[in-house]
PDB file of C-alpha atoms in Angstrom:
ATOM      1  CA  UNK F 471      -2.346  13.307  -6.075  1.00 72.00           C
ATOM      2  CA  UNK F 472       1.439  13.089  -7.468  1.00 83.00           C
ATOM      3  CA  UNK F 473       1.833  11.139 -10.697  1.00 91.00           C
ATOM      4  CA  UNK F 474       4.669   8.313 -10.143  1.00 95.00           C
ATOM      5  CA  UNK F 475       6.031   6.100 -12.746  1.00 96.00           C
ATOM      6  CA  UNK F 476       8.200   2.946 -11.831  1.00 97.00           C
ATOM      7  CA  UNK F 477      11.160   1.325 -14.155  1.00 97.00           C
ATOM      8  CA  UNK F 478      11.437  -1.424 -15.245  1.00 97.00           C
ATOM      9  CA  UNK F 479       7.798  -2.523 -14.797  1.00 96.00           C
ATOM     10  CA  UNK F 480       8.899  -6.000 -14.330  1.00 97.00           C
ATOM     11  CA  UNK F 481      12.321  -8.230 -14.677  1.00 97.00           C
ATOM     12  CA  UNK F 482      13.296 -11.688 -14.212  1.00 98.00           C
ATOM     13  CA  UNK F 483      16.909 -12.273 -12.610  1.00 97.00           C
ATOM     14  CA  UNK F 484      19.552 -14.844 -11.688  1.00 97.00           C
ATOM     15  CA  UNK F 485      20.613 -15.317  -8.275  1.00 97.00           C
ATOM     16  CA  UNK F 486      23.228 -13.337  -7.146  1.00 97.00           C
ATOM     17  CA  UNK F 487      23.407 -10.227  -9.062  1.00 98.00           C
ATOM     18  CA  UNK F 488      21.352  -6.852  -8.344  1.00 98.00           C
ATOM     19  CA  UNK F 489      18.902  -4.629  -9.624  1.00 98.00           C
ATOM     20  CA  UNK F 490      17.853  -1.002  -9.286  1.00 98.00           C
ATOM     21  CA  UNK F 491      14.787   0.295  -9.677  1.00 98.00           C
ATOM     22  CA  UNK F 492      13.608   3.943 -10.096  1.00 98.00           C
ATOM     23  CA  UNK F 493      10.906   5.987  -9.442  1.00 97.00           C
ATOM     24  CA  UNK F 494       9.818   9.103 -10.483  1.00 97.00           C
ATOM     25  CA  UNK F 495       7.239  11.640  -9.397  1.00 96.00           C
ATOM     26  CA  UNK F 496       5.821  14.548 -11.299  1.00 94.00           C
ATOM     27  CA  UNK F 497       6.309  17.043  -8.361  1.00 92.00           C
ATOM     28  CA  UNK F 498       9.055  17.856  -5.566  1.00 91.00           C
ATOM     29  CA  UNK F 499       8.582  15.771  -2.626  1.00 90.00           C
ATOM     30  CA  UNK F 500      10.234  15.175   0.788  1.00 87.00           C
ATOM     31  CA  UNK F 501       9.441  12.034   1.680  1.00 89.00           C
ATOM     32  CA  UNK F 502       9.571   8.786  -0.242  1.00 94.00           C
ATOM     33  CA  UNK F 503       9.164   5.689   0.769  1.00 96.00           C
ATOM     34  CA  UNK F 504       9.666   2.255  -0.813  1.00 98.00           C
ATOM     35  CA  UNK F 505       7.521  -1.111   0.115  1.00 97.00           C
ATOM     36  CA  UNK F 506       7.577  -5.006  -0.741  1.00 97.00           C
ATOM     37  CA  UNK F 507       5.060  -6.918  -1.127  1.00 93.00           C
ATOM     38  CA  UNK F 508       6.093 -10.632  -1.318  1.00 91.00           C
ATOM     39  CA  UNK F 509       3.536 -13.167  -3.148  1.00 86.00           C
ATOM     40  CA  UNK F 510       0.363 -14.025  -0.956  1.00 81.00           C
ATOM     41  CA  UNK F 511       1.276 -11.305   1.473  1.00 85.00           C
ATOM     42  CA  UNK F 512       0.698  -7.588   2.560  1.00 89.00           C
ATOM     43  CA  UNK F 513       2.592  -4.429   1.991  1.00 93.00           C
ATOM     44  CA  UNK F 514       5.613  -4.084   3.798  1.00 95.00           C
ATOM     45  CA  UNK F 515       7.647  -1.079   4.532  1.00 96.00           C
ATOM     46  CA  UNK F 516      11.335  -1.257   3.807  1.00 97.00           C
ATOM     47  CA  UNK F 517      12.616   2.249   4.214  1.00 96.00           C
ATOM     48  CA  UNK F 518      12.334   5.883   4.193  1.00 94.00           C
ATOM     49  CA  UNK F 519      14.031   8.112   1.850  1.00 93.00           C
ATOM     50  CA  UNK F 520      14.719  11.423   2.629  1.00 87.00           C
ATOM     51  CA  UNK F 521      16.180  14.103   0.177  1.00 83.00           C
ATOM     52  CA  UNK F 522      19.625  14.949   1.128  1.00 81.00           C
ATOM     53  CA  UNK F 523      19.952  12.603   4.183  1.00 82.00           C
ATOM     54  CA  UNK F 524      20.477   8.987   4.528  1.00 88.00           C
ATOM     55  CA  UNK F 525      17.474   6.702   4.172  1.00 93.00           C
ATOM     56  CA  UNK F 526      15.997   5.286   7.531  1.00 94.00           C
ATOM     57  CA  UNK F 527      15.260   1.132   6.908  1.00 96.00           C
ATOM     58  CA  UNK F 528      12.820  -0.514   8.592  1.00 95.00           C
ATOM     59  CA  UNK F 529      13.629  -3.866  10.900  1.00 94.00           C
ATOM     60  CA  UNK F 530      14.742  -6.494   8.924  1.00 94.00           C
ATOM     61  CA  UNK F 531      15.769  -4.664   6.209  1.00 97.00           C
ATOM     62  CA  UNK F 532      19.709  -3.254   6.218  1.00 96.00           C
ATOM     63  CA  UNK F 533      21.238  -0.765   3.653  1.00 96.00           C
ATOM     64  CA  UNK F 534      23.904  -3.446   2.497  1.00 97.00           C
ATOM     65  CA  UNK F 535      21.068  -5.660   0.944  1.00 97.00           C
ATOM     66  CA  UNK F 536      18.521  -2.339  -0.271  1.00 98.00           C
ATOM     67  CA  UNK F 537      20.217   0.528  -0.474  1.00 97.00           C
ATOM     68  CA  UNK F 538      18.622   3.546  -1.492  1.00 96.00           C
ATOM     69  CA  UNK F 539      19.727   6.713  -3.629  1.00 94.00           C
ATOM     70  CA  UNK F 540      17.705   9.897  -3.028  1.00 94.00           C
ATOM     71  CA  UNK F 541      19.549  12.530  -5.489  1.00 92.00           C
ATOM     72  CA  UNK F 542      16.959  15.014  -5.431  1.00 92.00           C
ATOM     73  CA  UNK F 543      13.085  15.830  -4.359  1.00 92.00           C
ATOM     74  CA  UNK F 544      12.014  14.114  -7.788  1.00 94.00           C
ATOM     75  CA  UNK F 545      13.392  10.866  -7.896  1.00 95.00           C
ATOM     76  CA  UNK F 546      14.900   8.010  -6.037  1.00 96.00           C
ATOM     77  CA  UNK F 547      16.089   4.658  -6.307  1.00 97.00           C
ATOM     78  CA  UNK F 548      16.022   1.262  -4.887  1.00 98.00           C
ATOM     79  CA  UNK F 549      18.283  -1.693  -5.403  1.00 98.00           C
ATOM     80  CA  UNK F 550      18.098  -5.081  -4.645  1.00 98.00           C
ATOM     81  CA  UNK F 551      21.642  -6.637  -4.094  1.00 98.00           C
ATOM     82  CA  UNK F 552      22.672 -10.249  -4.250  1.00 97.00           C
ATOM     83  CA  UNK F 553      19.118 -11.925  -5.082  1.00 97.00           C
ATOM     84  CA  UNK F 554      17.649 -15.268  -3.927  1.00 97.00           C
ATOM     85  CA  UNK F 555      14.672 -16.443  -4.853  1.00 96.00           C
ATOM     86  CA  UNK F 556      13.502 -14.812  -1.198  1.00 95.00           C
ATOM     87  CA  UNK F 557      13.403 -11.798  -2.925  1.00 97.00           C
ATOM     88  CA  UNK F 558      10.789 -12.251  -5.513  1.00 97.00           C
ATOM     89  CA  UNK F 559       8.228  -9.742  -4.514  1.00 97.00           C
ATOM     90  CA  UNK F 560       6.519  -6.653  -6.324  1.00 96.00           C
ATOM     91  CA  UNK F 561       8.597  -3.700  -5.095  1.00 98.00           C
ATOM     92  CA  UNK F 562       6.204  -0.374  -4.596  1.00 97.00           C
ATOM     93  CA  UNK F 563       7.413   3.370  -4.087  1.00 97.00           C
ATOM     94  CA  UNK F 564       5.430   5.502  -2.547  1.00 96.00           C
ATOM     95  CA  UNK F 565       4.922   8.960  -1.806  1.00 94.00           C
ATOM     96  CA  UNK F 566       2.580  11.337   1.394  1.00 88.00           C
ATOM     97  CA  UNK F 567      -0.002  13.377  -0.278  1.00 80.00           C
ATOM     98  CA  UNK F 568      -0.245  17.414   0.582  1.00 72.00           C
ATOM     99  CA  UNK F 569      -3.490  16.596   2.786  1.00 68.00           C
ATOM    100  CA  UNK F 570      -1.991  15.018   5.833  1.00 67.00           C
ATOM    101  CA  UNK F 571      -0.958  10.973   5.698  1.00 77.00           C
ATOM    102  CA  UNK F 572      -2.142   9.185   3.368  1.00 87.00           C
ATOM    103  CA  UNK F 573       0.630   7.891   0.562  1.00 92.00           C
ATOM    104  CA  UNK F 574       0.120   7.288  -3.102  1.00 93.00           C
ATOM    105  CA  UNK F 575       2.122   4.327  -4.726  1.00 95.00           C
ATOM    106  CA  UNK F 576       4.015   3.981  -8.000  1.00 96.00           C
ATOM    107  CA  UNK F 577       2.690   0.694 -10.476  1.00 95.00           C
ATOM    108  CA  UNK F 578       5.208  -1.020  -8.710  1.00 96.00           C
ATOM    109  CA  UNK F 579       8.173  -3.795  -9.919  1.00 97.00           C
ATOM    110  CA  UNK F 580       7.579  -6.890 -10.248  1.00 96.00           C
ATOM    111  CA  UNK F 581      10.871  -9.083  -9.500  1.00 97.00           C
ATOM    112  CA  UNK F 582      10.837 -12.609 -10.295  1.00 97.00           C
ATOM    113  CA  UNK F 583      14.462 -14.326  -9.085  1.00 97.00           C
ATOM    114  CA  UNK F 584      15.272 -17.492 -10.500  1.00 96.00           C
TER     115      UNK F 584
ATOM    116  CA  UNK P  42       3.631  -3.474  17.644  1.00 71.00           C
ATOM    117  CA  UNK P  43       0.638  -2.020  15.256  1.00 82.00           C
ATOM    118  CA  UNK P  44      -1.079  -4.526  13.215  1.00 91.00           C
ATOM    119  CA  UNK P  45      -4.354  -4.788  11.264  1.00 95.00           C
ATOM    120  CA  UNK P  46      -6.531  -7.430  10.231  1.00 95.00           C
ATOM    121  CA  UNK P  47      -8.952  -8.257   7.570  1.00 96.00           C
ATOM    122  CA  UNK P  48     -10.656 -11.723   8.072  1.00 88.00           C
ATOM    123  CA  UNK P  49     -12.028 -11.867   4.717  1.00 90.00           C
ATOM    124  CA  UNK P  50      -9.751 -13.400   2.705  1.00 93.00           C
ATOM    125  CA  UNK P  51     -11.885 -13.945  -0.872  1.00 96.00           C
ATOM    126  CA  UNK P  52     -15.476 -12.399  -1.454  1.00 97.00           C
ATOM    127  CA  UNK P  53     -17.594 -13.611  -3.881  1.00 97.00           C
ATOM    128  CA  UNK P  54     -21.025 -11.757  -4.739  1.00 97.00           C
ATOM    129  CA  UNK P  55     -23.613 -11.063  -7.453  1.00 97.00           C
ATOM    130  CA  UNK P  56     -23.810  -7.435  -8.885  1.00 97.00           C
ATOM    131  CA  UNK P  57     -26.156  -5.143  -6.728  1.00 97.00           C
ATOM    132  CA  UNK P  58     -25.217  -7.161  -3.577  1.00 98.00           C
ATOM    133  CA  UNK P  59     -24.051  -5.547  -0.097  1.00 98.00           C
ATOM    134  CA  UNK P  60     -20.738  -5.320   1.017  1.00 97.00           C
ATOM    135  CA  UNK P  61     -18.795  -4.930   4.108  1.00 97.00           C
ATOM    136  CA  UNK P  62     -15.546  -5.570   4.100  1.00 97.00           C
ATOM    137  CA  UNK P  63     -14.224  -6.195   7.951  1.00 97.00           C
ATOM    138  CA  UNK P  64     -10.569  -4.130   8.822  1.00 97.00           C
ATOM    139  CA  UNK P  65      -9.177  -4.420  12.852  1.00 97.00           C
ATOM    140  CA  UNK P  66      -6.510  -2.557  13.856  1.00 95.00           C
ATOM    141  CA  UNK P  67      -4.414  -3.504  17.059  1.00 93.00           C
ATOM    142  CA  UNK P  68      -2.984   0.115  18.940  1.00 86.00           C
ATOM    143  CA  UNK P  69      -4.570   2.304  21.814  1.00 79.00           C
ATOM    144  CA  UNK P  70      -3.673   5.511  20.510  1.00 85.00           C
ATOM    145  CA  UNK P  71      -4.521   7.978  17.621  1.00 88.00           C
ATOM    146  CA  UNK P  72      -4.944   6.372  14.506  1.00 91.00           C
ATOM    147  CA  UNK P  73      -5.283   7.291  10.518  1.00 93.00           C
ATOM    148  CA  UNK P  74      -6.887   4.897   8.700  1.00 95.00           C
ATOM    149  CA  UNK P  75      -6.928   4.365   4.930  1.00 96.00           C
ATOM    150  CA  UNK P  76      -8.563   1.778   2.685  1.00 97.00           C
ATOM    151  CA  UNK P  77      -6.533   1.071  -0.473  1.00 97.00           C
ATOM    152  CA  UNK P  78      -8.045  -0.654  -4.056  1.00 96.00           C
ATOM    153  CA  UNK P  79      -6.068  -2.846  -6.647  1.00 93.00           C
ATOM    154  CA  UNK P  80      -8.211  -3.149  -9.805  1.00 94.00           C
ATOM    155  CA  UNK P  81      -6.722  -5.677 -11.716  1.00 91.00           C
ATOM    156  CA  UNK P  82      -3.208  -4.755 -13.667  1.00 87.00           C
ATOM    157  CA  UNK P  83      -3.596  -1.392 -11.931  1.00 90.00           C
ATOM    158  CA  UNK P  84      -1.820   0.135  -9.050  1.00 89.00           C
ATOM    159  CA  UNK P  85      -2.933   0.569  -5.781  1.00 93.00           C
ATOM    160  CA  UNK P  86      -4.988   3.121  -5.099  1.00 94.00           C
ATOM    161  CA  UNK P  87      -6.215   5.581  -1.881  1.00 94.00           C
ATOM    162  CA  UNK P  88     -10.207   4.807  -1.829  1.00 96.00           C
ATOM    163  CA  UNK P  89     -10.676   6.730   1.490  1.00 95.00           C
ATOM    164  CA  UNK P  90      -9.371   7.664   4.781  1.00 94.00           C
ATOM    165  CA  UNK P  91     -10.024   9.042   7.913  1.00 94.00           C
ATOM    166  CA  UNK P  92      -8.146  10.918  10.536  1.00 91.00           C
ATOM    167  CA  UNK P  93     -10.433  12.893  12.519  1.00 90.00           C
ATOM    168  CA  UNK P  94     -13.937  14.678  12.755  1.00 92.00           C
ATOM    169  CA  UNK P  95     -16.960  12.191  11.739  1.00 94.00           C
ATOM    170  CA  UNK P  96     -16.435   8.445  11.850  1.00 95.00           C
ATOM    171  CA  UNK P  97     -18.439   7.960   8.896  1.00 97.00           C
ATOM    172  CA  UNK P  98     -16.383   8.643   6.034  1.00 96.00           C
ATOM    173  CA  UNK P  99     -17.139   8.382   1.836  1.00 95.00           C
ATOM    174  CA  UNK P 100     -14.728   7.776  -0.586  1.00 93.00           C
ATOM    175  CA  UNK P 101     -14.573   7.616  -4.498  1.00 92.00           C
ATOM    176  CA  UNK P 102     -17.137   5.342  -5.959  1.00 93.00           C
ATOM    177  CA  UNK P 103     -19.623   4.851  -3.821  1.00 95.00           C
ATOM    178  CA  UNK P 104     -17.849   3.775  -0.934  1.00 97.00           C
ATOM    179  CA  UNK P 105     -17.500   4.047   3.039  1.00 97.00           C
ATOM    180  CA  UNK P 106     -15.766   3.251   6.057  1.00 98.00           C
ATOM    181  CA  UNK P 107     -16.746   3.243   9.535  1.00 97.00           C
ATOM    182  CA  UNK P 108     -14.816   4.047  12.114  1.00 96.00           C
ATOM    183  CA  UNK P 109     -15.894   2.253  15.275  1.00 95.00           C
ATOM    184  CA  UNK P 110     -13.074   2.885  17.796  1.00 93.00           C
ATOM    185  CA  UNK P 111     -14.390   0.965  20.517  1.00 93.00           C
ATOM    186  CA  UNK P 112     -14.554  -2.015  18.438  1.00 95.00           C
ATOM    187  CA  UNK P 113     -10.948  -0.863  16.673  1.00 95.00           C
ATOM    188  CA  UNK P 114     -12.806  -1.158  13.520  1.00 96.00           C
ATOM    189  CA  UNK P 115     -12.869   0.411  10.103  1.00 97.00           C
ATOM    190  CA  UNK P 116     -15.468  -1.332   7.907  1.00 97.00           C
ATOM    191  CA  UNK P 117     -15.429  -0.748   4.182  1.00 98.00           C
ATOM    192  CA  UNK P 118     -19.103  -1.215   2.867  1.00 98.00           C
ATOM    193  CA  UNK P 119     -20.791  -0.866  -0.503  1.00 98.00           C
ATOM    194  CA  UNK P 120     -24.650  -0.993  -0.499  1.00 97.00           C
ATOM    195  CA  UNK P 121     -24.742  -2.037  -4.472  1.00 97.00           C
ATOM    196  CA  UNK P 122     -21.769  -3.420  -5.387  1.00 98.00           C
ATOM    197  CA  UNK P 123     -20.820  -3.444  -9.407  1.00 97.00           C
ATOM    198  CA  UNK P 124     -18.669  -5.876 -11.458  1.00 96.00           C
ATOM    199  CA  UNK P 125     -16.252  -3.377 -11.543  1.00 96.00           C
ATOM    200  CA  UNK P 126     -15.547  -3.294  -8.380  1.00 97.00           C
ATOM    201  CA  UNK P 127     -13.480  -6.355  -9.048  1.00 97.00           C
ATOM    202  CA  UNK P 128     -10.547  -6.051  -7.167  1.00 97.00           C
ATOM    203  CA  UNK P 129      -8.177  -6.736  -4.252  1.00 95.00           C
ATOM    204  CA  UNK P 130      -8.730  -4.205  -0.907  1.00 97.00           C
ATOM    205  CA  UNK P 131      -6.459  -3.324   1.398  1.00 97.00           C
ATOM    206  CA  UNK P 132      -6.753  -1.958   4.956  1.00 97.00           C
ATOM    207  CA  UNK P 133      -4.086   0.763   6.443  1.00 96.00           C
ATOM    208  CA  UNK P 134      -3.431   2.713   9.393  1.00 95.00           C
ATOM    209  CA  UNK P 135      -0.859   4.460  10.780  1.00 91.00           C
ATOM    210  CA  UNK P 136      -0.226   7.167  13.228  1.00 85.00           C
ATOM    211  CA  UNK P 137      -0.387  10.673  13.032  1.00 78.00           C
ATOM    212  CA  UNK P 138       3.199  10.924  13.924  1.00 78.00           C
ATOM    213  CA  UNK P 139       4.645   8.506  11.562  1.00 81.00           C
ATOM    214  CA  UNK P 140       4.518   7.629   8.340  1.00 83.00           C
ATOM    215  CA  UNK P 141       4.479   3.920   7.907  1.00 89.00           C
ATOM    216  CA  UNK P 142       1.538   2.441   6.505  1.00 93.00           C
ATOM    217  CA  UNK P 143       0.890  -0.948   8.465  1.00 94.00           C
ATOM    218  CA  UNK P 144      -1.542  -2.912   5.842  1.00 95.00           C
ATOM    219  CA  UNK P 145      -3.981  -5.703   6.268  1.00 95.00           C
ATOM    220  CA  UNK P 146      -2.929  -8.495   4.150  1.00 94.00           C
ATOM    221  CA  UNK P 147      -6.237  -7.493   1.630  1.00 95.00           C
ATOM    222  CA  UNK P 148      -9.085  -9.164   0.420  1.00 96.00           C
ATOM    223  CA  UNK P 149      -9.933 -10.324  -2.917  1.00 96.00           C
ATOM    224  CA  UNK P 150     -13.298  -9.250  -4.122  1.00 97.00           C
ATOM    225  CA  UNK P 151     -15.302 -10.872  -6.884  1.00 98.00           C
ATOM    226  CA  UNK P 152     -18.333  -9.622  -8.538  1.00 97.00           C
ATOM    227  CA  UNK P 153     -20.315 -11.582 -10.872  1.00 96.00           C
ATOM    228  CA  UNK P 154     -22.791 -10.141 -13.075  1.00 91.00           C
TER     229      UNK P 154
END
């Protein structure tokens, strides 16, 4: 399984202003995708980033308020623009293993908006 | 739309108890199913999965899943648990044409030695 790291780790953040995190995988990779999990909840998928191609967003969830940067098959980024409080969640990349389906996540972000 | 559901929301049990862990899925067609582990301050990890072949699947640790598909099941069970399976579980599926992961909103297990 790919190795994948996640910066920062965790932040605390006023309303209103953004915050991009990054993830990084030890191998080349065509898919990435990144998740929220919001406090007492499940996993839930935000969008799909593509190398090379603009990222696909799930319903509910519009490239004004997430966008994504996918510069190359190693790397991509998520930020989170304008905050509220709405938005504190752990924020999880993930990536499909070579086998067939199955993803492996990053440590994930921890975002606490106050 | 897909969904899945795990009723349990908290286990508690004693070291070398029996576990099963209930995961229902909602969608007629061909599914992949995955059970995920969160030991605490870790990250989520792939325990096992299934996508074909026999409906009785092991994973790391000691673990296994049965798929049921009449039932739309996918049981995680543990004949000895151990305190270090300590840890929050989470139930996935998708389909084999897609690659969103539609979780189960996990269950909190805690062993006591």
């Amino acid at each position: 399984s790919a190795v994948i790291s996640q910066k920062p780790s965790r932040d605390i953040c006023q309303r209103g202003t953004s915050l991009t995190i990054q993830c990084q995988v030890d191998s080349q990779v065509t898919m990435m995708f990144w998740y929220r999990q919001q406090p007492g909840q499940s996993l839930t998928l935000i969008a799909t980033a593509n190398q090379g191609s603009e990222a696909t967003y799930e319903s509910g969830f519009v490239i004004d308020k997430f966008p994504i940067s996918r510069p190359n098959l190693t790397f991509s980024t998520l930020t989170v623009s304008n905050m509220s409080p709405e938005d504190s969640s752990i924020y999880l990349c993930s990536v499909r293993g070579l086998a067939g389906n199955e993803q492996y996540f990053g440590p994930g972000t921890r975002l606490t908006v106050t | 739309a897909q969904s899945v559901s795990q009723h349990n929301h908290h286990v508690i049990l004693s070291e070398a108890a029996s576990l099963e862990l209930g995961c229902n899925y909602s969608y007629g067609g061909t599914v992949n199913l995955f059970w995920y582990v969160q030991y605490p301050g870790q990250h989520l990890q792939l325990l096992l999965k299934y996508f074909s072949g026999d409906p009785l699947v092991k994973g790391i640790k000691g673990f296994e899943a049965e798929f049921i598909k009449s039932k739309f099941s996918f049981n995680l069970r543990k004949p000895s648990v151990q305190w270090s399976d300590t840890a929050e579980y989470f139930c996935a599926v998708n389909t084999p044409n897609t690659d969103k992961l539609i979780f189960g909103t996990g269950t909190r297990l805690q062993v006591f030695p």
